[in-house]
Amino acid sequence: MSKQATVFGPFTLDPYKGTLLREGEPVALGRRGILLLDALLKRQGEILTKTELMDAGWQGSVVEESNLSVQIALLRKALGPMPDGGEWIATVPRIGYRFLGPGLDEANKTVQPQAKPSLAVLPLTSLSTDIEQEYFADGLAEEIITMLSKLSGLVVIARSSSFAYKGKSVDIRTVARDLGVRYVLAGSVRRSGSRLRIVAQLSDGETGAHIWAESYDRELADMFAVQEEVARKIVGELHIALNPKEAAQWPGITSAGTTDIEAYDCFLRGRAMQRGATQNADVFQRTAELFRKAIDHDPAYAAPYAALSMALAHAYYNRWVSDPGCALVEAGRLVDEAIDRDPNDPFPHGVAALVSMYRKDFERWAAEVEMSLTLNPNFAPSLSLRGMLNMYSGKPLAAIADMERAIRLDPLYSHLYLHHLGVAHLIAGKYETAAALLRERILLVPKTDMSRAYLAAVLGLLDHGEGARQVWSELMAVNPDYSFAEGIGQMPFRNPQDMERIKSGLQRAGLPV
């Protein structure tokens, strides 16, 4: 606890005396609020994880996470808004909080919460008697997410987070609070023969009240038009302003890329399998076959080319094929074909960035990720890829901003972003934050070896040698074959000093490099 007072804006915090003053007048704030505010101010602009804040506020006592949420809410109420109308304390979904006070540099300011309308699209409930039709309902919802994500005036939560509620009975207000959004779209779909019935309902996440609802009874061939109608209605109800380019491209933005139902069906089946819980060489082969069938049905359809390219890129990385190098070459050819067929689809550009990352082609990696984000500013995977590009290029502050925005857009699928966010803080020299983030990632993915390797390096840099060696021991239990040369040593850090920093942390702890 600080023994000196801290001045910020009109406030003076004296944690030693346990007082908070606004322009000399006392502000009612409990002891835990004082401790939490002191912890946030000590690392102004940095993320403090929930674990760190609970340690600061409760000092070793075991308490429920909800206690922290209550104290942060009371703290925000006591502080009121900043002079510019924003909040002093920003939420980083699923991770923790950060203090956004005056004096932050521009890189930190870029991650302040935006005042745009925010939306989560929940998976549509499949009312079909055939359980295998769920992929179709999921595909319709995801298409709506994709359409709306391309609009710069709207924040849309990524599919991987909103689909975490699939099959669950949840209160709209709970979903909105968990995902940090104001509006939630839900609904159902029934597919029967050549007929389709879709029900869509837009709700206010703060009150749970319905804003708009509509049902559509159409022929199956009209489903693309229904997706567009739903997207248009949401834009109208939320009063989203389109910029001139978006207004001109709106029909293109909502295009599914094909009018061939069989091609679309094969693509949806393949995509559902590609995102399943089980991923291995056999699943890769079956997924690839479905994407190839989609291409056979409609050779002009860009999406399956890109999806097949991504599948091959993952097969390369996971060594699911006998010749990984050949798979990566084929991935590059296919994604080029996808871009040739639809240069305005952000997904192929994102896949091209992924393939370029594996090729260590930094120039194309940068170009493709920027194009993907120009076409879809809400595309969390591309934000993550740009964050990795910045991280490996020696620009950790830019990487931190990208990763935090990716987490904002995809809060329930943040474990991989957490890893890269931790590494970016390491490169930026913010070791305490890096250690906390990497620990959080290990809690989410207990069998990770790479996060443990970086954490051991960070602890070494903090001169916590015993802790570093303990983490390395855990790493070897998870993966006895791990080596620095085949792990971190393979990462494409362009600044030699960054790699040397990581090595020095391990060496200081007496660990192998």
C-alpha positions as semicolon CSV with decimal commas, in nm:
position;residue;x (nm);y (nm);z (nm)
1;M;0,000;0,000;0,000
2;S;0,129;0,344;-0,095
3;K;0,222;0,585;0,184
4;Q;0,212;0,884;-0,050
5;A;-0,099;1,051;-0,184
6;T;-0,178;1,021;-0,556
7;V;-0,344;1,306;-0,745
8;F;-0,552;1,232;-1,057
9;G;-0,796;1,475;-1,212
10;P;-0,990;1,644;-0,930
11;F;-0,913;1,358;-0,689
12;T;-0,650;1,291;-0,425
13;L;-0,613;0,936;-0,297
14;D;-0,426;0,876;0,029
15;P;-0,435;0,498;0,082
16;Y;-0,228;0,521;0,400
17;K;-0,492;0,740;0,563
18;G;-0,771;0,560;0,378
19;T;-0,917;0,875;0,222
20;L;-1,032;0,990;-0,122
21;L;-1,088;1,363;-0,176
22;R;-1,255;1,540;-0,468
23;E;-1,130;1,900;-0,482
24;G;-1,059;1,877;-0,110
25;E;-1,396;1,730;-0,012
26;P;-1,420;1,370;0,120
27;V;-1,571;1,106;-0,108
28;A;-1,748;0,816;0,060
29;L;-1,551;0,503;-0,029
30;G;-1,497;0,188;0,174
31;R;-1,163;0,038;0,266
32;R;-1,171;-0,223;-0,009
33;G;-1,250;0,043;-0,266
34;I;-0,947;0,241;-0,146
35;L;-0,723;-0,066;-0,181
36;L;-0,854;-0,145;-0,530
37;L;-0,816;0,214;-0,649
38;D;-0,462;0,224;-0,512
39;A;-0,374;-0,095;-0,701
40;L;-0,521;0,040;-1,025
41;L;-0,343;0,375;-0,990
42;K;-0,006;0,211;-0,929
43;R;-0,026;0,058;-1,275
44;Q;-0,229;0,321;-1,457
45;G;-0,303;0,216;-1,814
46;E;-0,211;-0,149;-1,755
47;I;-0,446;-0,444;-1,719
48;L;-0,485;-0,583;-1,371
49;T;-0,633;-0,930;-1,373
50;K;-0,922;-1,019;-1,147
51;T;-0,686;-1,236;-0,943
52;E;-0,445;-0,947;-0,887
53;L;-0,724;-0,713;-0,782
54;M;-0,879;-0,967;-0,547
55;D;-0,537;-1,017;-0,387
56;A;-0,504;-0,640;-0,348
57;G;-0,853;-0,585;-0,210
58;W;-0,894;-0,891;0,009
59;Q;-0,525;-0,965;0,081
60;G;-0,530;-1,343;0,080
61;S;-0,891;-1,403;0,181
62;V;-1,091;-1,639;-0,042
63;V;-1,392;-1,453;-0,185
64;E;-1,631;-1,490;-0,477
65;E;-1,553;-1,299;-0,797
66;S;-1,889;-1,123;-0,766
67;N;-1,749;-0,931;-0,467
68;L;-1,494;-0,769;-0,696
69;S;-1,765;-0,672;-0,947
70;V;-1,964;-0,505;-0,668
71;Q;-1,663;-0,310;-0,543
72;I;-1,569;-0,192;-0,894
73;A;-1,928;-0,076;-0,949
74;L;-1,918;0,120;-0,620
75;L;-1,581;0,266;-0,716
76;R;-1,711;0,381;-1,054
77;K;-2,013;0,539;-0,888
78;A;-1,791;0,724;-0,640
79;L;-1,562;0,857;-0,914
80;G;-1,835;0,946;-1,160
81;P;-1,742;1,017;-1,524
82;M;-1,411;1,159;-1,644
83;P;-1,412;1,519;-1,773
84;D;-1,453;1,387;-2,129
85;G;-1,752;1,173;-2,027
86;G;-1,569;0,841;-2,030
87;E;-1,514;0,602;-1,741
88;W;-1,207;0,609;-1,519
89;I;-1,201;0,229;-1,501
90;A;-1,237;0,015;-1,814
91;T;-1,344;-0,349;-1,811
92;V;-1,133;-0,596;-2,006
93;P;-1,389;-0,878;-2,046
94;R;-1,304;-1,209;-1,878
95;I;-0,964;-1,075;-1,766
96;G;-0,985;-0,775;-1,536
97;Y;-0,977;-0,396;-1,533
98;R;-0,753;-0,103;-1,621
99;F;-0,741;0,257;-1,502
100;L;-0,784;0,506;-1,787
101;G;-0,687;0,832;-1,630
102;P;-0,529;1,148;-1,773
103;G;-0,174;1,132;-1,900
104;L;-0,193;0,799;-2,081
105;D;0,001;0,769;-2,404
106;E;-0,177;0,737;-2,736
107;A;-0,126;0,361;-2,761
108;N;-0,310;0,313;-2,435
109;K;-0,584;0,558;-2,526
110;T;-0,676;0,358;-2,833
111;V;-0,822;0,078;-2,625
112;Q;-1,079;0,286;-2,440
113;P;-1,434;0,157;-2,475
114;Q;-1,607;0,286;-2,784
115;A;-1,940;0,465;-2,783
116;K;-2,072;0,263;-3,077
117;P;-2,382;0,044;-3,042
118;S;-2,280;-0,311;-2,950
119;L;-2,454;-0,637;-3,040
120;A;-2,431;-1,009;-2,974
121;V;-2,604;-1,251;-3,212
122;L;-2,693;-1,572;-3,029
123;P;-2,710;-1,905;-3,214
124;L;-3,053;-1,963;-3,364
125;T;-3,241;-2,247;-3,198
126;S;-3,299;-2,528;-3,446
127;L;-3,661;-2,647;-3,426
128;S;-3,609;-2,915;-3,691
129;T;-3,669;-3,274;-3,583
130;D;-3,336;-3,376;-3,736
131;I;-3,063;-3,285;-3,486
132;E;-2,809;-3,284;-3,766
133;Q;-2,975;-2,969;-3,900
134;E;-2,816;-2,765;-3,620
135;Y;-2,525;-2,677;-3,849
136;F;-2,775;-2,505;-4,078
137;A;-2,920;-2,289;-3,799
138;D;-2,567;-2,204;-3,684
139;G;-2,473;-2,106;-4,037
140;L;-2,764;-1,865;-4,072
141;A;-2,675;-1,691;-3,745
142;E;-2,309;-1,671;-3,838
143;E;-2,393;-1,520;-4,176
144;I;-2,584;-1,243;-3,997
145;I;-2,284;-1,187;-3,767
146;T;-2,057;-1,162;-4,070
147;M;-2,284;-0,914;-4,247
148;L;-2,314;-0,684;-3,947
149;S;-1,947;-0,712;-3,845
150;K;-1,845;-0,535;-4,163
151;L;-2,012;-0,213;-4,053
152;S;-1,775;0,033;-3,888
153;G;-2,052;0,193;-3,682
154;L;-2,138;-0,124;-3,490
155;V;-1,944;-0,343;-3,246
156;V;-2,040;-0,709;-3,302
157;I;-1,924;-0,984;-3,068
158;A;-1,748;-1,272;-3,243
159;R;-1,928;-1,597;-3,312
160;S;-1,705;-1,804;-3,085
161;S;-1,817;-1,602;-2,781
162;S;-2,186;-1,560;-2,860
163;F;-2,216;-1,929;-2,952
164;A;-2,095;-2,025;-2,604
165;Y;-2,462;-1,991;-2,504
166;K;-2,580;-2,252;-2,753
167;G;-2,836;-2,487;-2,601
168;K;-2,856;-2,288;-2,278
169;S;-3,154;-2,109;-2,130
170;V;-3,012;-1,770;-2,037
171;D;-3,148;-1,429;-1,950
172;I;-3,081;-1,168;-2,219
173;R;-2,955;-0,929;-1,953
174;T;-2,703;-1,186;-1,831
175;V;-2,573;-1,239;-2,184
176;A;-2,541;-0,865;-2,238
177;R;-2,352;-0,821;-1,913
178;D;-2,118;-1,117;-1,978
179;L;-2,033;-1,002;-2,330
180;G;-2,035;-0,629;-2,261
181;V;-2,303;-0,539;-2,518
182;R;-2,619;-0,328;-2,522
183;Y;-2,827;-0,537;-2,765
184;V;-2,885;-0,908;-2,821
185;L;-3,036;-1,083;-3,125
186;A;-3,191;-1,426;-3,070
187;G;-3,431;-1,648;-3,262
188;S;-3,508;-1,986;-3,411
189;V;-3,515;-2,165;-3,744
190;R;-3,714;-2,459;-3,874
191;R;-3,615;-2,628;-4,200
192;S;-3,871;-2,865;-4,347
193;G;-3,817;-2,989;-4,699
194;S;-3,795;-2,684;-4,924
195;R;-3,955;-2,455;-4,666
196;L;-3,788;-2,238;-4,407
197;R;-3,929;-2,054;-4,106
198;I;-3,703;-1,805;-3,927
199;V;-3,798;-1,605;-3,618
200;A;-3,570;-1,316;-3,514
201;Q;-3,596;-1,103;-3,202
202;L;-3,384;-0,801;-3,104
203;S;-3,374;-0,712;-2,733
204;D;-3,232;-0,438;-2,513
205;G;-2,961;-0,598;-2,299
206;E;-3,008;-0,354;-2,012
207;T;-3,382;-0,404;-1,962
208;G;-3,449;-0,729;-2,147
209;A;-3,729;-0,554;-2,337
210;H;-3,804;-0,650;-2,698
211;I;-3,715;-0,386;-2,954
212;W;-3,820;-0,571;-3,268
213;A;-3,937;-0,919;-3,368
214;E;-4,029;-1,073;-3,702
215;S;-4,103;-1,416;-3,848
216;Y;-4,022;-1,522;-4,204
217;D;-4,189;-1,813;-4,386
218;R;-4,000;-1,862;-4,711
219;E;-3,872;-2,108;-4,963
220;L;-3,527;-2,245;-4,879
221;A;-3,386;-2,069;-5,184
222;D;-3,487;-1,734;-5,028
223;M;-3,276;-1,776;-4,714
224;F;-3,007;-1,537;-4,839
225;A;-3,269;-1,265;-4,881
226;V;-3,398;-1,331;-4,528
227;Q;-3,047;-1,292;-4,384
228;E;-3,018;-0,958;-4,560
229;E;-3,361;-0,845;-4,439
230;V;-3,270;-0,923;-4,077
231;A;-2,940;-0,737;-4,109
232;R;-3,111;-0,435;-4,267
233;K;-3,375;-0,430;-3,994
234;I;-3,113;-0,430;-3,718
235;V;-2,926;-0,144;-3,885
236;G;-3,249;0,052;-3,898
237;E;-3,362;-0,024;-3,543
238;L;-3,023;0,067;-3,395
239;H;-2,990;0,375;-3,619
240;I;-2,651;0,266;-3,750
241;A;-2,502;0,528;-3,981
242;L;-2,333;0,379;-4,287
243;N;-2,038;0,563;-4,435
244;P;-2,057;0,630;-4,812
245;K;-1,852;0,323;-4,902
246;E;-2,064;0,093;-4,683
247;A;-2,385;0,239;-4,821
248;A;-2,266;0,176;-5,176
249;Q;-2,153;-0,180;-5,101
250;W;-2,446;-0,284;-4,881
251;P;-2,583;-0,549;-5,123
252;G;-2,230;-0,686;-5,156
253;I;-2,179;-0,681;-4,782
254;T;-2,480;-0,904;-4,729
255;S;-2,410;-1,143;-5,014
256;A;-2,352;-1,503;-4,905
257;G;-2,121;-1,554;-5,203
258;T;-2,332;-1,819;-5,376
259;T;-2,689;-1,893;-5,475
260;D;-2,621;-2,267;-5,497
261;I;-2,795;-2,430;-5,198
262;E;-2,590;-2,751;-5,226
263;A;-2,261;-2,561;-5,230
264;Y;-2,370;-2,353;-4,933
265;D;-2,487;-2,664;-4,745
266;C;-2,155;-2,842;-4,796
267;F;-1,968;-2,532;-4,684
268;L;-2,178;-2,503;-4,366
269;R;-2,126;-2,872;-4,286
270;G;-1,752;-2,838;-4,333
271;R;-1,732;-2,521;-4,127
272;A;-1,929;-2,681;-3,842
273;M;-1,689;-2,976;-3,842
274;Q;-1,388;-2,744;-3,862
275;R;-1,504;-2,572;-3,545
276;G;-1,594;-2,886;-3,353
277;A;-1,440;-2,980;-3,019
278;T;-1,244;-3,268;-3,173
279;Q;-0,968;-3,175;-3,417
280;N;-0,730;-3,433;-3,561
281;A;-0,606;-3,571;-3,892
282;D;-0,927;-3,766;-3,956
283;V;-1,149;-3,464;-3,892
284;F;-0,924;-3,258;-4,119
285;Q;-0,970;-3,507;-4,405
286;R;-1,350;-3,512;-4,370
287;T;-1,364;-3,134;-4,344
288;A;-1,148;-3,090;-4,652
289;E;-1,371;-3,328;-4,848
290;L;-1,681;-3,118;-4,770
291;F;-1,509;-2,797;-4,879
292;R;-1,397;-2,965;-5,203
293;K;-1,757;-3,075;-5,266
294;A;-1,873;-2,715;-5,215
295;I;-1,618;-2,603;-5,473
296;D;-1,737;-2,872;-5,715
297;H;-2,098;-2,749;-5,681
298;D;-2,002;-2,384;-5,735
299;P;-1,644;-2,322;-5,856
300;A;-1,701;-1,944;-5,830
301;Y;-1,784;-1,960;-5,456
302;A;-1,489;-1,804;-5,270
303;A;-1,560;-1,912;-4,910
304;P;-1,485;-2,288;-4,942
305;Y;-1,151;-2,212;-5,111
306;A;-1,054;-1,996;-4,812
307;A;-1,189;-2,248;-4,559
308;L;-0,997;-2,532;-4,727
309;S;-0,685;-2,315;-4,725
310;M;-0,725;-2,257;-4,352
311;A;-0,776;-2,631;-4,294
312;L;-0,452;-2,703;-4,480
313;A;-0,269;-2,434;-4,283
314;H;-0,380;-2,599;-3,959
315;A;-0,281;-2,939;-4,099
316;Y;0,064;-2,794;-4,171
317;Y;0,100;-2,656;-3,818
318;N;-0,031;-2,971;-3,645
319;R;0,150;-3,212;-3,879
320;W;-0,171;-3,389;-3,980
321;V;-0,033;-3,465;-4,327
322;S;0,270;-3,659;-4,447
323;D;0,414;-3,356;-4,629
324;P;0,341;-3,038;-4,427
325;G;0,538;-2,817;-4,664
326;C;0,326;-2,927;-4,958
327;A;0,010;-2,857;-4,755
328;L;0,126;-2,501;-4,689
329;V;0,196;-2,444;-5,059
330;E;-0,152;-2,574;-5,146
331;A;-0,302;-2,348;-4,876
332;G;-0,137;-2,049;-5,043
333;R;-0,269;-2,143;-5,386
334;L;-0,624;-2,192;-5,261
335;V;-0,642;-1,867;-5,067
336;D;-0,520;-1,680;-5,374
337;E;-0,805;-1,838;-5,570
338;A;-1,050;-1,731;-5,300
339;I;-0,930;-1,370;-5,317
340;D;-0,947;-1,374;-5,697
341;R;-1,312;-1,484;-5,676
342;D;-1,417;-1,233;-5,409
343;P;-1,161;-0,964;-5,321
344;N;-1,417;-0,789;-5,098
345;D;-1,465;-1,081;-4,859
346;P;-1,255;-1,025;-4,542
347;F;-1,234;-1,396;-4,457
348;P;-0,995;-1,497;-4,741
349;H;-0,769;-1,201;-4,660
350;G;-0,759;-1,314;-4,297
351;V;-0,667;-1,667;-4,406
352;A;-0,400;-1,523;-4,637
353;A;-0,254;-1,342;-4,336
354;L;-0,249;-1,671;-4,143
355;V;-0,075;-1,856;-4,427
356;S;0,173;-1,569;-4,462
357;M;0,247;-1,589;-4,089
358;Y;0,340;-1,956;-4,123
359;R;0,554;-1,866;-4,424
360;K;0,713;-1,580;-4,224
361;D;0,625;-1,348;-4,512
362;F;0,589;-1,032;-4,304
363;E;0,516;-0,803;-4,598
364;R;0,215;-0,996;-4,721
365;W;0,108;-1,076;-4,365
366;A;0,081;-0,702;-4,299
367;A;-0,097;-0,624;-4,627
368;E;-0,355;-0,902;-4,593
369;V;-0,439;-0,836;-4,230
370;E;-0,495;-0,467;-4,303
371;M;-0,721;-0,551;-4,597
372;S;-0,918;-0,796;-4,384
373;L;-0,973;-0,534;-4,112
374;T;-1,060;-0,266;-4,366
375;L;-1,337;-0,492;-4,495
376;N;-1,443;-0,609;-4,147
377;P;-1,324;-0,392;-3,854
378;N;-1,487;-0,635;-3,607
379;F;-1,298;-0,946;-3,723
380;A;-1,130;-1,062;-3,401
381;P;-0,902;-1,328;-3,561
382;S;-0,749;-1,067;-3,792
383;L;-0,703;-0,827;-3,501
384;S;-0,518;-1,106;-3,323
385;L;-0,306;-1,171;-3,632
386;R;-0,219;-0,801;-3,654
387;G;-0,135;-0,805;-3,285
388;M;0,101;-1,098;-3,341
389;L;0,256;-0,918;-3,637
390;N;0,319;-0,611;-3,422
391;M;0,450;-0,825;-3,137
392;Y;0,700;-1,009;-3,355
393;S;0,796;-0,682;-3,527
394;G;0,902;-0,515;-3,202
395;K;0,590;-0,301;-3,156
396;P;0,449;-0,435;-2,828
397;L;0,226;-0,136;-2,743
398;A;0,047;-0,166;-3,077
399;A;0,021;-0,541;-3,020
400;I;-0,136;-0,485;-2,678
401;A;-0,399;-0,252;-2,826
402;D;-0,488;-0,508;-3,096
403;M;-0,509;-0,800;-2,854
404;E;-0,725;-0,609;-2,609
405;R;-0,967;-0,516;-2,886
406;A;-0,976;-0,879;-3,001
407;I;-1,066;-0,979;-2,645
408;R;-1,335;-0,710;-2,637
409;L;-1,490;-0,858;-2,951
410;D;-1,443;-1,221;-2,847
411;P;-1,443;-1,224;-2,465
412;L;-1,538;-1,589;-2,413
413;Y;-1,272;-1,717;-2,652
414;S;-0,988;-1,512;-2,511
415;H;-0,740;-1,777;-2,398
416;L;-0,520;-1,759;-2,709
417;Y;-0,541;-1,380;-2,716
418;L;-0,440;-1,384;-2,347
419;H;-0,122;-1,572;-2,434
420;H;-0,017;-1,320;-2,697
421;L;-0,121;-1,031;-2,475
422;G;0,107;-1,168;-2,204
423;V;0,399;-1,204;-2,446
424;A;0,343;-0,849;-2,575
425;H;0,364;-0,718;-2,218
426;L;0,685;-0,918;-2,173
427;I;0,836;-0,753;-2,482
428;A;0,719;-0,414;-2,354
429;G;0,905;-0,474;-2,028
430;K;0,584;-0,492;-1,822
431;Y;0,680;-0,812;-1,646
432;E;0,430;-0,817;-1,359
433;T;0,138;-0,780;-1,600
434;A;0,290;-1,036;-1,837
435;A;0,320;-1,289;-1,556
436;A;-0,039;-1,233;-1,442
437;L;-0,178;-1,272;-1,795
438;L;0,023;-1,586;-1,867
439;R;-0,092;-1,737;-1,537
440;E;-0,453;-1,663;-1,633
441;R;-0,396;-1,837;-1,965
442;I;-0,254;-2,144;-1,789
443;L;-0,564;-2,161;-1,570
444;L;-0,779;-2,165;-1,885
445;V;-0,555;-2,410;-2,077
446;P;-0,382;-2,626;-1,812
447;K;-0,186;-2,830;-2,067
448;T;-0,021;-2,537;-2,244
449;D;0,355;-2,567;-2,275
450;M;0,425;-2,241;-2,460
451;S;0,257;-2,014;-2,203
452;R;0,458;-2,187;-1,929
453;A;0,782;-2,135;-2,123
454;Y;0,718;-1,761;-2,152
455;L;0,604;-1,742;-1,788
456;A;0,929;-1,906;-1,675
457;A;1,122;-1,642;-1,872
458;V;0,919;-1,358;-1,717
459;L;0,972;-1,492;-1,366
460;G;1,344;-1,515;-1,437
461;L;1,345;-1,150;-1,547
462;L;1,171;-1,066;-1,218
463;D;1,445;-1,258;-1,032
464;H;1,191;-1,514;-0,911
465;G;1,422;-1,803;-0,996
466;E;1,252;-2,061;-0,778
467;G;0,913;-1,980;-0,928
468;A;1,058;-1,997;-1,280
469;R;1,206;-2,340;-1,214
470;Q;0,876;-2,464;-1,071
471;V;0,691;-2,348;-1,384
472;W;0,953;-2,517;-1,604
473;S;0,905;-2,839;-1,407
474;E;0,531;-2,818;-1,478
475;L;0,609;-2,756;-1,845
476;M;0,821;-3,071;-1,868
477;A;0,543;-3,271;-1,703
478;V;0,302;-3,144;-1,970
479;N;0,545;-3,194;-2,260
480;P;0,865;-3,388;-2,178
481;D;0,994;-3,329;-2,533
482;Y;0,975;-2,948;-2,514
483;S;1,291;-2,756;-2,595
484;F;1,358;-2,385;-2,630
485;A;1,498;-2,434;-2,979
486;E;1,183;-2,608;-3,103
487;G;0,946;-2,384;-2,905
488;I;1,009;-2,015;-2,843
489;G;1,323;-2,037;-3,055
490;Q;1,103;-2,095;-3,363
491;M;0,899;-1,779;-3,309
492;P;0,968;-1,511;-3,575
493;F;1,087;-1,223;-3,353
494;R;1,241;-0,969;-3,592
495;N;1,413;-0,769;-3,318
496;P;1,706;-0,980;-3,187
497;Q;1,688;-0,794;-2,855
498;D;1,340;-0,936;-2,792
499;M;1,461;-1,294;-2,825
500;E;1,766;-1,215;-2,613
501;R;1,542;-1,071;-2,342
502;I;1,345;-1,397;-2,326
503;K;1,664;-1,606;-2,324
504;S;1,816;-1,397;-2,047
505;G;1,512;-1,453;-1,828
506;L;1,549;-1,829;-1,859
507;Q;1,926;-1,815;-1,812
508;R;1,894;-1,604;-1,496
509;A;1,677;-1,881;-1,353
510;G;1,929;-2,146;-1,458
511;L;1,700;-2,290;-1,725
512;P;1,806;-2,426;-2,067
513;V;1,795;-2,221;-2,388
